[in-house]
Tab-separated table of C-alpha atoms and ligand atoms in Angstrom:
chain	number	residue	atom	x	y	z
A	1	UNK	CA	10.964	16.071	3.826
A	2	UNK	CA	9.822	13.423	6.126
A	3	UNK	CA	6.301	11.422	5.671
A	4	UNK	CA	4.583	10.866	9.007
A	5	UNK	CA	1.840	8.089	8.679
A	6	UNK	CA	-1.085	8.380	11.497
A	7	UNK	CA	-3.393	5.365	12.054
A	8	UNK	CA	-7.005	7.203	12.805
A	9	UNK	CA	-9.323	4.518	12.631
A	10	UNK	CA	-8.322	0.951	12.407
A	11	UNK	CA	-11.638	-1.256	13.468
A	12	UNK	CA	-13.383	-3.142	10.877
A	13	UNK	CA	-17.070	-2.663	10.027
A	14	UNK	CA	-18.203	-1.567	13.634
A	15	UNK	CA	-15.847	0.625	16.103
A	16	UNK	CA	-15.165	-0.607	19.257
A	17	UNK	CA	-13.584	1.096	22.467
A	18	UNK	CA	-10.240	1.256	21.588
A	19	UNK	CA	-10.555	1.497	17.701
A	20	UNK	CA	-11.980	4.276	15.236
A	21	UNK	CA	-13.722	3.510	11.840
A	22	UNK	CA	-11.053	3.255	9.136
A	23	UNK	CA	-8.495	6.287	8.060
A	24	UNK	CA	-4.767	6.578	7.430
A	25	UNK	CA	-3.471	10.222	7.230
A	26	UNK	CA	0.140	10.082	5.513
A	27	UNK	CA	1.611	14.075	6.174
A	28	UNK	CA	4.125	14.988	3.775
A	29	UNK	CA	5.290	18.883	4.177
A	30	UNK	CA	2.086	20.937	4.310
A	31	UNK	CA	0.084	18.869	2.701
A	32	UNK	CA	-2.248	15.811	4.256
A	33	UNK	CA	-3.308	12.469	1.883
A	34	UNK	CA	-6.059	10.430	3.718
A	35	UNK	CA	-6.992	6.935	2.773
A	36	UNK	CA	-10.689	6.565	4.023
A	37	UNK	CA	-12.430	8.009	6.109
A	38	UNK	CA	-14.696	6.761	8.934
A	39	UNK	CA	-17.065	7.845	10.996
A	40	UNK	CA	-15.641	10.932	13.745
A	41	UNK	CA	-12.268	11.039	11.946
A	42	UNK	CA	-12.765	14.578	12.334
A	43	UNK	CA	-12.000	13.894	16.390
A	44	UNK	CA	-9.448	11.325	15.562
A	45	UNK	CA	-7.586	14.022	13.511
A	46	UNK	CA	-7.863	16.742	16.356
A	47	UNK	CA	-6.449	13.924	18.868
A	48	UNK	CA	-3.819	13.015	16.623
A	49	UNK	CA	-3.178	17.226	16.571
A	50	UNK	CA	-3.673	16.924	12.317
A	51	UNK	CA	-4.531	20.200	10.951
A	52	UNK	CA	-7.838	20.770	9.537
A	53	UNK	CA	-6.686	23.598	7.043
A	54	UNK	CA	-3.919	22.039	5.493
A	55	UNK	CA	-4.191	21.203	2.033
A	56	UNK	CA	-6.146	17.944	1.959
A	57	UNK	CA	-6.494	15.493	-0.558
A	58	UNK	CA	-8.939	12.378	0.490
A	59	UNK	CA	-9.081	9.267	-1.168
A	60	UNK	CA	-11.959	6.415	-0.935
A	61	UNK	CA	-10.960	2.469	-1.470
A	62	UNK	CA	-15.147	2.138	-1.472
A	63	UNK	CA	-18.691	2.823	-0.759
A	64	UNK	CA	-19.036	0.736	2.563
A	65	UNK	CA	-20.496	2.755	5.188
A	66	UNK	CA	-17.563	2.223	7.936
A	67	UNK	CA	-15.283	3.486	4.856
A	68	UNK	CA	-16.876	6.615	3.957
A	69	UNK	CA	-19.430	7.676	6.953
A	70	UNK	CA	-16.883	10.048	8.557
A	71	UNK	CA	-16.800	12.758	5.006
A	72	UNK	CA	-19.917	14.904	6.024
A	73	UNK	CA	-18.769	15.034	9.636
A	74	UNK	CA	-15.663	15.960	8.543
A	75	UNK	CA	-16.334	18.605	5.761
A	76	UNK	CA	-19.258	19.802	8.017
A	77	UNK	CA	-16.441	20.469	11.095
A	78	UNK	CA	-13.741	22.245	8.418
A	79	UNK	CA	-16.547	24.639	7.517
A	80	UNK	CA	-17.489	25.679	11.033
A	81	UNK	CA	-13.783	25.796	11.351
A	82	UNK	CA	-13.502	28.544	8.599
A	83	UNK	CA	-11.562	26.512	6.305
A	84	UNK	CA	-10.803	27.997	2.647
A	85	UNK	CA	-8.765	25.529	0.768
A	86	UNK	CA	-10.399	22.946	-1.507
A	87	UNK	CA	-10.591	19.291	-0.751
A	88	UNK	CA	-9.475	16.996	-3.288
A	89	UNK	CA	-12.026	13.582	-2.709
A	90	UNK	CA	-11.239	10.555	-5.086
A	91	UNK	CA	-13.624	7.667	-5.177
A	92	UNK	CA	-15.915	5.102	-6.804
A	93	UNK	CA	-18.820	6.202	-8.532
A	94	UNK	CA	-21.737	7.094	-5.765
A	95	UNK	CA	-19.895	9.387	-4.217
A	96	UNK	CA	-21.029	12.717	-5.953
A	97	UNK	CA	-24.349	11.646	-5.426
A	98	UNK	CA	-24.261	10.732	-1.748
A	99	UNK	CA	-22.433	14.476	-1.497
A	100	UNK	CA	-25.273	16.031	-3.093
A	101	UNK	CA	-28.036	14.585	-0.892
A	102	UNK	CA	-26.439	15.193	2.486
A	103	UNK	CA	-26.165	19.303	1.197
A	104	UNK	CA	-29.734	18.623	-0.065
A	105	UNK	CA	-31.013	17.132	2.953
A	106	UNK	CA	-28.422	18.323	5.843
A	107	UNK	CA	-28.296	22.125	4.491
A	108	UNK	CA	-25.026	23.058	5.751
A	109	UNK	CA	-23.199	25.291	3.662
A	110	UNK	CA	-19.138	25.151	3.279
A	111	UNK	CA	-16.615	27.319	2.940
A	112	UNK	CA	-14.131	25.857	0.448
A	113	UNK	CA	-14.575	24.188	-2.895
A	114	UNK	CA	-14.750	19.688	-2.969
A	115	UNK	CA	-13.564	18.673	-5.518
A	116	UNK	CA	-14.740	15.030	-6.800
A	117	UNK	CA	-13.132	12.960	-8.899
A	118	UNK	CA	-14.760	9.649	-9.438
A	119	UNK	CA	-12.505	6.731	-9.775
A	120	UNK	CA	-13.745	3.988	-12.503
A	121	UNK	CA	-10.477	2.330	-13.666
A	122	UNK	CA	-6.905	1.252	-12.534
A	123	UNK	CA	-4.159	3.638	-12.742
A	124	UNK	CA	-3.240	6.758	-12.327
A	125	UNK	CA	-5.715	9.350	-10.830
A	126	UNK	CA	-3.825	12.205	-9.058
A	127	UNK	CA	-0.517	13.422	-10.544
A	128	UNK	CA	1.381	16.176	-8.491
A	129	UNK	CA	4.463	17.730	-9.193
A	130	UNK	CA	6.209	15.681	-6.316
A	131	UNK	CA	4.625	12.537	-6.266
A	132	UNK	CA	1.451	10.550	-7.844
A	133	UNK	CA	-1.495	8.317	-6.733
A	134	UNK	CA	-2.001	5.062	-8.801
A	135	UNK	CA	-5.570	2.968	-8.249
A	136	UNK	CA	-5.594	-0.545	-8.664
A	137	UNK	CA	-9.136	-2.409	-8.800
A	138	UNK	CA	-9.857	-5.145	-5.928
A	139	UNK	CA	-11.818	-7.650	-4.786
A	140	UNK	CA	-14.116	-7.201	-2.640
A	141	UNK	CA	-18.012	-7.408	-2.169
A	142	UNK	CA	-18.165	-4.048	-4.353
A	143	UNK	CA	-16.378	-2.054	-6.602
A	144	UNK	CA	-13.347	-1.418	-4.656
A	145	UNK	CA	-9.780	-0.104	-5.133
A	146	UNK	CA	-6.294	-0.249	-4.136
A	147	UNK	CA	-4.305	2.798	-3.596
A	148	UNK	CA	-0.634	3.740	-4.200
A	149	UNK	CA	1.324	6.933	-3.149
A	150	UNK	CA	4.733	7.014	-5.521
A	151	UNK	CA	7.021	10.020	-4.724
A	152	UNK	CA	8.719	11.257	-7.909
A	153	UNK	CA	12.630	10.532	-7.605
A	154	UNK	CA	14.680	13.373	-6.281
A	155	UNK	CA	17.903	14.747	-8.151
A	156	UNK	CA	20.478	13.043	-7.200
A	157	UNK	CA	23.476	14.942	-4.388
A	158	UNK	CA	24.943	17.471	-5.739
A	159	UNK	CA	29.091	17.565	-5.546
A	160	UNK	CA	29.738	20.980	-5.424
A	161	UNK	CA	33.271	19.884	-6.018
A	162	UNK	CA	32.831	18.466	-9.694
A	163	UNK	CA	30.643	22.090	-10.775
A	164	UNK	CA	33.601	23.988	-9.441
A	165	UNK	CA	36.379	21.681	-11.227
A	166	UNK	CA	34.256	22.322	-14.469
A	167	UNK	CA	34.104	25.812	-14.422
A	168	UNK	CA	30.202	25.908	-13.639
A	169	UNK	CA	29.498	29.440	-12.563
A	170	UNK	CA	27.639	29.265	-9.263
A	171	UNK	CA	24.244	30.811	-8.563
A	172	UNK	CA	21.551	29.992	-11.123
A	173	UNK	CA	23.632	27.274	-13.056
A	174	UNK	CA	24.561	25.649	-9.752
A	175	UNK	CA	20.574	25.796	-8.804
A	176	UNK	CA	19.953	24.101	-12.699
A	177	UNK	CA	21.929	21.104	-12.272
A	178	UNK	CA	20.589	20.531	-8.894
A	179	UNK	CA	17.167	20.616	-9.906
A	180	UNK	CA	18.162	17.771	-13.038
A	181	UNK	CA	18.028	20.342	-15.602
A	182	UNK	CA	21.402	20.457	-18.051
A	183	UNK	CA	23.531	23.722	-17.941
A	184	UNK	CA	24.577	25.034	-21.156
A	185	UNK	CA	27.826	27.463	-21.383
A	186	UNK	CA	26.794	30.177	-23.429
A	187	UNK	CA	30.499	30.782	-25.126
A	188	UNK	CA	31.148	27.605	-26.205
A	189	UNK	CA	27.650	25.713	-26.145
A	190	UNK	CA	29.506	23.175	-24.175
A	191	UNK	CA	26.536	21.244	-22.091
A	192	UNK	CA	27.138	19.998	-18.651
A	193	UNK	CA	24.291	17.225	-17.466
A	194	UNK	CA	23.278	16.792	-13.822
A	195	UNK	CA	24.999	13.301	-13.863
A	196	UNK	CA	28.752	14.928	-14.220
A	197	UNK	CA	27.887	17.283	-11.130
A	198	UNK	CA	25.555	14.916	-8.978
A	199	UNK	CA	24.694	11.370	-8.025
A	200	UNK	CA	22.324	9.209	-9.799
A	201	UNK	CA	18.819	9.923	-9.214
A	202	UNK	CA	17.357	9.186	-5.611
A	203	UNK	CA	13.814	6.820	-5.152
A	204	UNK	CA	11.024	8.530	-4.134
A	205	UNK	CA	8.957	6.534	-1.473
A	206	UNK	CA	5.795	4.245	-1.580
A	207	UNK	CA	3.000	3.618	0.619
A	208	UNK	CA	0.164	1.190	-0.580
A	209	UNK	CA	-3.208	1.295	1.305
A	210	UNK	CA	-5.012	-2.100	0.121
A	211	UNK	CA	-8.583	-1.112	2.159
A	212	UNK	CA	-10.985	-4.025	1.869
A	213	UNK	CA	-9.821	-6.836	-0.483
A	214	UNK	CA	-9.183	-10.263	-0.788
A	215	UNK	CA	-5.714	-11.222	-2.213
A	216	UNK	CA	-5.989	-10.289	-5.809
A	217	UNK	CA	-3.940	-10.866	-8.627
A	218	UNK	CA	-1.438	-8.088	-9.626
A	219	UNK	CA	-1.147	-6.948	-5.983
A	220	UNK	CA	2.429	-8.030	-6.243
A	221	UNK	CA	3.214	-5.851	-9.453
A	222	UNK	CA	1.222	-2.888	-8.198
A	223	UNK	CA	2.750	-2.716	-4.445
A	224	UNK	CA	6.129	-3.781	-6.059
A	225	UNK	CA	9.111	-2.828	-3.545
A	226	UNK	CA	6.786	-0.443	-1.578
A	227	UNK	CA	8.514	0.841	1.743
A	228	UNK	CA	5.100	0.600	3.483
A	229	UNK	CA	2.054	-2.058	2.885
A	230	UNK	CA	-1.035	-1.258	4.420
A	231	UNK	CA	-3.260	-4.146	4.126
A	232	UNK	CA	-6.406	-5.219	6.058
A	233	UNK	CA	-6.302	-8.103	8.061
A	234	UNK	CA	-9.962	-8.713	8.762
A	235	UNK	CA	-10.099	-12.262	10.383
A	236	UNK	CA	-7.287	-14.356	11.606
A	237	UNK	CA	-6.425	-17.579	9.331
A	238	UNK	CA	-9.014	-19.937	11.336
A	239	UNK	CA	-11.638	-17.827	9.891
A	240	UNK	CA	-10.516	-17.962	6.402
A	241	UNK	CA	-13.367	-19.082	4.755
A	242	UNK	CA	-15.346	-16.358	6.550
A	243	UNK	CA	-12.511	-13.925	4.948
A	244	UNK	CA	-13.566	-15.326	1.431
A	245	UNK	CA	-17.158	-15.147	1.967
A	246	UNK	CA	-17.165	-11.443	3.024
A	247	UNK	CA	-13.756	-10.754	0.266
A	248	UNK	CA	-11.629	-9.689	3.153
A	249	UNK	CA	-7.808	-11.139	4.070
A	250	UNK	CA	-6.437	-13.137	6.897
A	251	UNK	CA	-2.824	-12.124	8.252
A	252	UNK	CA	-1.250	-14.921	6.012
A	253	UNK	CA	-2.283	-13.450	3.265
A	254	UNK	CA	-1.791	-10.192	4.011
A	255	UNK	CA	1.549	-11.199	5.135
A	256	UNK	CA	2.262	-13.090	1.564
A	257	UNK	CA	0.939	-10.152	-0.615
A	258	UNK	CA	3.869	-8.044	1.350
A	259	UNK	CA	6.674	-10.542	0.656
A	260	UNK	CA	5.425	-11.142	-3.039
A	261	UNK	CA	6.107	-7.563	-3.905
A	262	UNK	CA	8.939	-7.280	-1.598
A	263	UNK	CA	8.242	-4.231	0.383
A	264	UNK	CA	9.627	-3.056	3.056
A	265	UNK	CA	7.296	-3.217	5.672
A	266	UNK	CA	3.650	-3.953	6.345
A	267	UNK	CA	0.767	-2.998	8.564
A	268	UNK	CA	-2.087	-4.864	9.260
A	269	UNK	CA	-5.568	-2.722	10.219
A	270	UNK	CA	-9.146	-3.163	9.733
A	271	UNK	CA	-9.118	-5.642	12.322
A	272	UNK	CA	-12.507	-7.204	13.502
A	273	UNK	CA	-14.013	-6.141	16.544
A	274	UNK	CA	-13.851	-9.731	17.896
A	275	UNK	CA	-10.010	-9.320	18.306
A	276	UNK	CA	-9.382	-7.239	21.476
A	277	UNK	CA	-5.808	-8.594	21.775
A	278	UNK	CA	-4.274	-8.899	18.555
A	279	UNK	CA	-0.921	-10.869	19.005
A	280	UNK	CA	-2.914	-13.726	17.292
A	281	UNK	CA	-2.859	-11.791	14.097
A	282	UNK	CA	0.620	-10.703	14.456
A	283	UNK	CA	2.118	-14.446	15.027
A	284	UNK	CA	0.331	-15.056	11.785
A	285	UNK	CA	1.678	-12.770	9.864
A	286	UNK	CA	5.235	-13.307	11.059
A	287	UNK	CA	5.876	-16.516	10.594
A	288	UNK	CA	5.543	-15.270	6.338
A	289	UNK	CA	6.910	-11.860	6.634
A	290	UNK	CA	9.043	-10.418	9.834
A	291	UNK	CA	8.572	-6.590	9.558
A	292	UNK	CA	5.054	-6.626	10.213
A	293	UNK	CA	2.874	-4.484	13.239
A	294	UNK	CA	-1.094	-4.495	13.793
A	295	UNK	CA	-1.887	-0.993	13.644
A	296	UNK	CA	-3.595	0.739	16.899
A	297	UNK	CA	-5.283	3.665	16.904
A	298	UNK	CA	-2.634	6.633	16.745
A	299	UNK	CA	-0.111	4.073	15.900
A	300	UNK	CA	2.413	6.448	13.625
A	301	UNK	CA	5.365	5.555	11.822
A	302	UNK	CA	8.008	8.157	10.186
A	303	UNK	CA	9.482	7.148	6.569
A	304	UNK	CA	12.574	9.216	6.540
A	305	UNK	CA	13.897	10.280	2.739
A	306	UNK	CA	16.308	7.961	1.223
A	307	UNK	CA	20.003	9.270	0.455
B	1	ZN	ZN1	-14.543	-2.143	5.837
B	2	ZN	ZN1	-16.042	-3.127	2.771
């Protein structure tokens, strides 16, 4: 199953031409996982041709207004749009509330259940079958978190090979081992583990969405050997003192953060309006840590399944 990762929004604080309010829609099978979600990400989605019915599970770094404006257009255009399935929505405390007064005040009714699930501490918050979501607390001018998407590992290949040499029957056992469950015979009790008829286990992947933050301790250990960094890039390193004031990141630091816990490769978004071209940013970050892009809107990248 591949992961497609959509940039929808990638402007910081204010939107400008070219860029959308902040969002990052990772698709995995049938199911969408959005990290923010800023104003008309509803349009963004429909340009980027993301289903609005899928099953949808939204998380919120924090309660800044170009982070979390875009949820009543958004739940407001699924209902018009029929939707039925629930929406998951994670974030820090507020959020319930600020829910409650737009149905107060707004008075449109929806068609499928939100679910809110208020985040107050690091670690983990969501735990599928497949994969997880860990929060990690930042720093920023509020209460603010991190965000990482960990696949479960996969059972390792299957030699159909080493079953047959064994004597595994195939069918059901053969569908056991493959799924890392042991397969007893039921003659002789003798037990066959997945690791005689398969490989070792295969890594799931890892994305890690930072939204707004300065550079905070434990980054390193929490986006440790990620295949994807997301991390906002505010100002460019001349401004850096401007970065600490307002507890954003310049592309050095993003670009350190990355190479401390050795991922794979990063992204740089919530880039300031003042940067129409962003090569600045990008020369930055390279000279610290090579696999890096600036994010565009509708900038997508694929992370393929590892083998
Ligand atoms: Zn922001
Ligand atoms: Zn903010």
């Amino acid at each position: 199953m591949s992961i497609r990762v959509i940039f929808l929004g990638t402007s910081a604080a204010v939107p400008t031409a070219n860029r959308s309010l902040p969002a990052v829609l990772i698709q995995r099978g049938n199911e969408q996982i959005m990290f923010d979600c800023g104003e008309g990400v509803q349009r963004q989605m429909i340009r980027a041709k993301a289903g609005l019915h899928k099953k949808t599970k939204i998380f919120i770094t924090h309660m800044h207004g170009d982070h979390i404006l875009g949820l009543p257009g958004l739940l407001q255009t699924m209902a018009l749009m029929d939707r039925t399935k629930p929406v998951d929505v994670y974030a820090p405390p507020g959020l319930a509330r600020f829910l409650d007064c737009m149905h107060e005040t707004l008075q449109f009714q929806l068609t499928f259940e939100v679910n809110v699930f208020e985040v107050t501490n690091s670690g983990t918050i969501c735990d599928e079958e497949e994969y997880r979501v860990d929060a990690n607390q930042s720093n920023h001018a509020i209460t603010s978190f991190a965000y990482a998407f960990i696949e479960k590992p996969r059972a390792g290949r299957f030699y159909p090979e080493k079953a047959k040499a064994i004597g595994v029957p195939k069918g059901d056992a053969w569908g056991k081992l493959q799924h890392g469950q042991e397969y007893i015979f039921p003659a002789t009790g003798q037990i066959v583990k997945p690791i005689d008829v398969a490989g070792p286990l295969r890594q799931g992947r890892k994305i890690v969405y930072t939204g707004d933050t300065r550079p905070f301790d434990g980054f390193a250990a929490f986006a440790a050997d990620a295949d994807l960094v997301i991390h906002e890039a505010t100002f460019d390193d001349s401004l850096l003192e401007r970065a600490k004031a307002d507890g954003h990141s310049t592309p050095s630091e993003a670009a350190t953060e990355a190479k401390a816990s050795n991922a794979k490769s990063l992204v740089l978004t919530h880039v300031s309006a003042r940067y129409s071209d962003t090569s600045l940013l990008l020369e930055q970050a390279k000279k610290i840590f090579a696999n890096v892009v600036v994010a565009e809107d509708f900038f997508e990248l694929e992370l393929p399944l590892s083998e």
